[in-house]
Short mmCIF file of C-alpha atoms in Angstrom, two decimals:
data_model
loop_
_atom_site.label_atom_id
_atom_site.label_comp_id
_atom_site.label_asym_id
_atom_site.label_seq_id
_atom_site.Cartn_x
_atom_site.Cartn_y
_atom_site.Cartn_z
CA MET A 64 31.42 -38.06 -36.73
CA SER A 65 29.76 -34.82 -35.63
CA LYS A 66 31.95 -32.32 -33.84
CA LEU A 67 31.18 -31.21 -30.31
CA LYS A 68 29.53 -27.80 -30.38
CA LYS A 69 26.84 -25.70 -28.79
CA MET A 70 23.50 -27.50 -29.20
CA THR A 71 20.15 -26.20 -30.32
CA VAL A 72 17.05 -27.38 -28.46
CA ARG A 73 16.35 -29.92 -31.19
CA GLU A 74 19.92 -31.23 -31.07
CA LEU A 75 19.71 -31.51 -27.30
CA VAL A 76 16.53 -33.57 -27.53
CA VAL A 77 18.11 -35.83 -30.16
CA PHE A 78 21.24 -36.16 -27.99
CA CYS A 79 19.16 -37.27 -25.01
CA LEU A 80 17.14 -39.73 -27.07
CA MET A 81 20.27 -41.25 -28.61
CA ALA A 82 21.77 -41.58 -25.13
CA ILE A 83 18.61 -43.22 -23.78
CA PHE A 84 18.59 -45.70 -26.65
CA ALA A 85 22.27 -46.42 -26.02
CA GLY A 86 21.28 -47.27 -22.45
CA ILE A 87 18.52 -49.53 -23.76
CA ALA A 88 21.06 -51.34 -25.97
CA VAL A 89 23.40 -51.82 -22.99
CA GLY A 90 20.48 -52.98 -20.84
CA ILE A 91 19.40 -55.59 -23.36
CA GLY A 92 22.96 -56.81 -23.86
CA GLY A 93 23.47 -56.96 -20.09
CA THR A 94 20.24 -58.88 -19.62
CA ALA A 95 21.24 -61.46 -22.22
CA SER A 96 24.66 -61.79 -20.62
CA LEU A 97 23.20 -62.31 -17.14
CA LEU A 98 20.75 -64.92 -18.39
CA CYS A 99 23.55 -66.79 -20.14
CA VAL A 100 25.68 -66.83 -16.99
CA ALA A 101 22.69 -67.88 -14.86
CA ARG A 102 21.87 -70.86 -17.07
CA LEU A 103 25.35 -72.16 -17.91
CA HIS A 104 27.10 -71.60 -14.55
CA ASP A 105 30.65 -71.93 -15.87
CA GLY A 106 33.38 -70.20 -17.85
CA TYR A 107 31.59 -70.90 -21.09
CA GLY A 108 28.60 -69.01 -19.73
CA LYS A 109 30.74 -65.95 -19.08
CA LEU A 110 32.37 -66.22 -22.50
CA LEU A 111 29.08 -66.59 -24.35
CA GLY A 112 27.58 -63.92 -22.10
CA GLY A 113 30.34 -61.53 -23.11
CA LEU A 114 29.61 -62.22 -26.76
CA LEU A 115 25.92 -61.51 -26.24
CA PHE A 116 26.71 -58.33 -24.33
CA SER A 117 28.77 -57.09 -27.27
CA VAL A 118 25.57 -56.94 -29.36
CA GLY A 119 24.62 -53.81 -27.43
CA MET A 120 27.92 -52.07 -28.14
CA TYR A 121 27.86 -53.14 -31.79
CA THR A 122 24.42 -51.55 -32.14
CA ILE A 123 25.54 -48.36 -30.40
CA ILE A 124 28.52 -47.92 -32.70
CA SER A 125 26.59 -48.88 -35.84
CA PHE A 126 23.85 -46.31 -35.22
CA GLU A 127 26.15 -43.73 -33.58
CA LYS A 128 24.20 -43.61 -30.33
CA LYS A 129 25.58 -41.66 -27.38
CA LEU A 130 27.26 -43.76 -24.72
CA PHE A 131 29.03 -42.17 -21.74
CA THR A 132 32.00 -44.53 -21.85
CA GLY A 133 32.36 -43.74 -25.55
CA MET A 134 32.14 -39.97 -25.14
CA VAL A 135 35.00 -39.87 -22.63
CA ALA A 136 37.38 -40.49 -25.54
CA SER A 137 36.61 -36.91 -26.61
CA ILE A 138 37.64 -35.36 -23.30
CA PRO A 139 41.19 -34.43 -24.42
CA LYS A 140 39.74 -32.09 -27.06
CA MET A 141 36.55 -30.97 -25.32
CA LYS A 142 36.18 -27.43 -24.05
CA VAL A 143 35.26 -26.90 -20.41
CA LYS A 144 31.85 -25.52 -21.41
CA GLU A 145 31.11 -28.76 -23.25
CA MET A 146 31.79 -31.06 -20.28
CA TRP A 147 28.15 -30.90 -19.16
CA GLN A 148 27.38 -33.35 -21.96
CA LEU A 149 29.13 -36.14 -20.05
CA PRO A 150 26.92 -36.25 -16.92
CA LEU A 151 23.84 -35.69 -19.07
CA CYS A 152 24.82 -38.64 -21.27
CA PHE A 153 25.36 -40.86 -18.22
CA LEU A 154 21.98 -39.85 -16.79
CA CYS A 155 20.19 -40.61 -20.07
CA ASN A 156 22.11 -43.90 -20.42
CA THR A 157 20.92 -44.83 -16.93
CA ILE A 158 17.31 -44.01 -17.83
CA GLY A 159 17.58 -46.35 -20.81
CA VAL A 160 19.14 -49.13 -18.74
CA TRP A 161 16.51 -48.84 -16.01
CA PHE A 162 13.76 -48.84 -18.63
CA VAL A 163 14.98 -52.26 -19.72
CA ALA A 164 15.28 -53.35 -16.08
CA VAL A 165 11.64 -52.43 -15.42
CA LEU A 166 10.50 -54.41 -18.46
CA VAL A 167 12.62 -57.39 -17.40
CA SER A 168 11.03 -57.21 -13.93
CA PHE A 169 7.71 -58.20 -15.52
CA SER A 170 9.19 -60.83 -17.85
CA PRO A 171 9.41 -64.62 -17.35
CA VAL A 172 13.19 -64.43 -16.81
CA HIS A 173 12.99 -61.90 -13.98
CA THR A 174 14.00 -64.30 -11.20
CA GLU A 175 17.03 -65.64 -13.05
CA ILE A 176 18.19 -62.16 -14.08
CA SER A 177 17.67 -60.69 -10.63
CA GLU A 178 19.55 -63.47 -8.83
CA ALA A 179 22.44 -63.32 -11.30
CA ALA A 180 22.70 -59.53 -11.03
CA ILE A 181 22.63 -59.58 -7.23
CA ALA A 182 25.30 -62.28 -7.11
CA LEU A 183 27.48 -60.34 -9.56
CA ILE A 184 27.37 -56.80 -8.21
CA GLY A 185 26.61 -57.66 -4.59
CA GLY A 186 29.78 -59.69 -4.31
CA LYS A 187 31.83 -56.83 -5.72
CA VAL A 188 30.35 -54.07 -3.57
CA HIS A 189 30.72 -55.98 -0.31
CA ALA A 190 34.13 -57.48 -1.03
CA ASP A 191 37.23 -56.41 0.89
CA GLY A 192 39.23 -53.86 -1.08
CA TRP A 193 36.24 -52.79 -3.15
CA VAL A 194 37.57 -49.22 -3.41
CA MET A 195 40.70 -50.07 -5.41
CA SER A 196 38.92 -52.92 -7.15
CA SER A 197 36.14 -50.71 -8.55
CA LEU A 198 38.62 -48.03 -9.65
CA CYS A 199 41.14 -50.34 -11.30
CA SER A 200 38.43 -52.50 -12.86
CA GLY A 201 36.84 -49.35 -14.26
CA VAL A 202 40.15 -48.25 -15.79
CA LEU A 203 40.61 -51.57 -17.57
CA CYS A 204 37.06 -51.46 -18.88
CA GLY A 205 37.53 -47.89 -20.10
CA ILE A 206 40.63 -48.88 -22.07
CA LEU A 207 38.80 -51.75 -23.78
CA ILE A 208 35.72 -49.65 -24.58
CA THR A 209 37.85 -47.03 -26.35
CA MET A 210 39.67 -49.79 -28.23
CA SER A 211 36.29 -51.12 -29.39
CA ILE A 212 35.01 -47.72 -30.48
CA TRP A 213 38.13 -46.70 -32.32
CA ALA A 214 38.32 -50.07 -34.06
CA SER A 215 35.28 -49.03 -36.10
CA HIS A 216 37.38 -46.22 -37.58
CA TYR A 217 40.91 -47.58 -37.67
CA ALA A 218 40.26 -51.23 -38.61
CA PRO A 219 39.04 -50.49 -42.18
CA VAL A 220 42.05 -48.25 -42.78
CA LYS A 221 44.38 -51.08 -41.79
CA GLY A 222 42.43 -53.65 -43.79
CA LEU A 223 41.24 -55.41 -40.64
CA SER A 224 37.79 -56.69 -39.66
CA THR A 225 35.70 -53.93 -38.11
CA THR A 226 33.27 -56.41 -36.58
CA VAL A 227 36.01 -58.37 -34.83
CA GLY A 228 37.70 -55.15 -33.73
CA VAL A 229 34.50 -53.84 -32.18
CA ILE A 230 33.28 -57.05 -30.55
CA LEU A 231 36.51 -58.60 -29.22
CA PRO A 232 37.36 -55.90 -26.61
CA ILE A 233 33.78 -56.06 -25.32
CA VAL A 234 33.92 -59.83 -24.95
CA VAL A 235 37.21 -59.49 -23.08
CA PHE A 236 35.96 -56.92 -20.55
CA ALA A 237 32.68 -58.77 -19.99
CA PHE A 238 34.45 -62.13 -19.58
CA CYS A 239 36.95 -60.63 -17.13
CA GLY A 240 34.17 -58.92 -15.19
CA PHE A 241 35.61 -55.41 -15.50
CA ASP A 242 33.25 -52.68 -14.35
CA HIS A 243 31.30 -50.71 -16.94
CA SER A 244 29.60 -47.78 -15.18
CA VAL A 245 26.50 -47.82 -17.39
CA ALA A 246 26.03 -51.61 -17.41
CA ASN A 247 26.47 -51.62 -13.64
CA MET A 248 23.32 -49.52 -13.31
CA LEU A 249 21.35 -52.55 -14.55
CA TYR A 250 22.86 -54.71 -11.83
CA PHE A 251 22.35 -52.09 -9.11
CA TYR A 252 18.68 -51.82 -10.08
CA PHE A 253 18.17 -55.48 -9.23
CA LEU A 254 20.40 -55.26 -6.16
CA GLY A 255 17.95 -52.72 -4.77
CA GLU A 256 20.43 -51.40 -2.22
CA VAL A 257 20.99 -47.71 -1.56
CA SER A 258 24.03 -46.96 0.59
CA TRP A 259 27.12 -44.80 0.65
CA GLN A 260 29.12 -47.86 -0.34
CA VAL A 261 27.00 -48.36 -3.45
CA VAL A 262 27.25 -44.68 -4.35
CA GLY A 263 31.00 -44.82 -3.82
CA TYR A 264 31.30 -47.89 -6.03
CA ILE A 265 29.36 -46.17 -8.81
CA LEU A 266 31.45 -42.99 -8.62
CA LEU A 267 34.77 -44.85 -8.51
CA THR A 268 33.76 -46.94 -11.51
CA ILE A 269 32.86 -43.78 -13.42
CA VAL A 270 36.24 -42.24 -12.57
CA GLY A 271 37.99 -45.43 -13.61
CA ASN A 272 36.12 -45.56 -16.93
CA VAL A 273 37.11 -41.95 -17.61
CA ILE A 274 40.77 -42.54 -16.79
CA GLY A 275 40.94 -45.67 -18.92
CA GLY A 276 38.89 -44.13 -21.71
CA VAL A 277 41.19 -41.13 -22.25
CA LEU A 278 44.51 -42.99 -22.21
CA LEU A 279 44.48 -44.03 -25.87
CA PRO A 280 43.19 -40.63 -27.11
CA LEU A 281 45.96 -38.88 -25.15
CA VAL A 282 48.59 -41.14 -26.69
CA VAL A 283 47.20 -40.50 -30.18
CA LYS A 284 47.11 -36.77 -29.50
CA LEU A 285 50.74 -36.81 -28.38
CA ARG A 286 51.83 -38.52 -31.59
CA GLY A 287 50.02 -35.86 -33.60
CA SER A 288 47.29 -38.10 -34.99
CA GLU A 289 44.25 -36.81 -33.14
CA LYS A 290 40.95 -37.67 -34.86
CA ASP A 291 37.30 -37.45 -33.94
CA ASN A 292 36.64 -41.02 -32.81
CA SER A 293 33.92 -40.50 -30.21
CA ILE A 294 30.31 -41.62 -30.39
#
């Protein structure tokens, strides 16, 4: 994996493009997951939807695209002057996700996707206790995302299946409905609501993803086995 360093203009452009395409991958995976849930209407729909969503993460890891929730694993060893990469990555991820959302808006499955997204995120945002829910859900998602990313590096060393290691944590977080800050931007696009509560939900989910995402790297760093396992 490439080390974090000062970027040239060309590297910055490539970084942004890789982050946008990571957002596109998440958007496509999220769309497939929503459609699955909308058509099956039961636990099997959520399970299969989680499996379909994992396609996006598998693509991101395979092609080393830049995903915000993956980059947070590098925070323990990032310098302060490198932290600007995180909000830029999230912004580019969001652009990619919304690009997919716009395309879906003109597709035959728009109604199903829109209704499923509104039901999913609308219920969370307007639920009682949404503050702690969004934060804690974000933490759990962040933990699972880091587990998925690091599996691509540690699984082969342990003689385990990389594919299973990458996909399984994604299926778990999607099935449980834990909040992924980038994927949520797809749902918020279809919700079409702009309010302080929505902004607060987004920010708390981001904070939760960061907290959860750095836990494993911090533990590894403490045991003296720090490695570059970010994407």
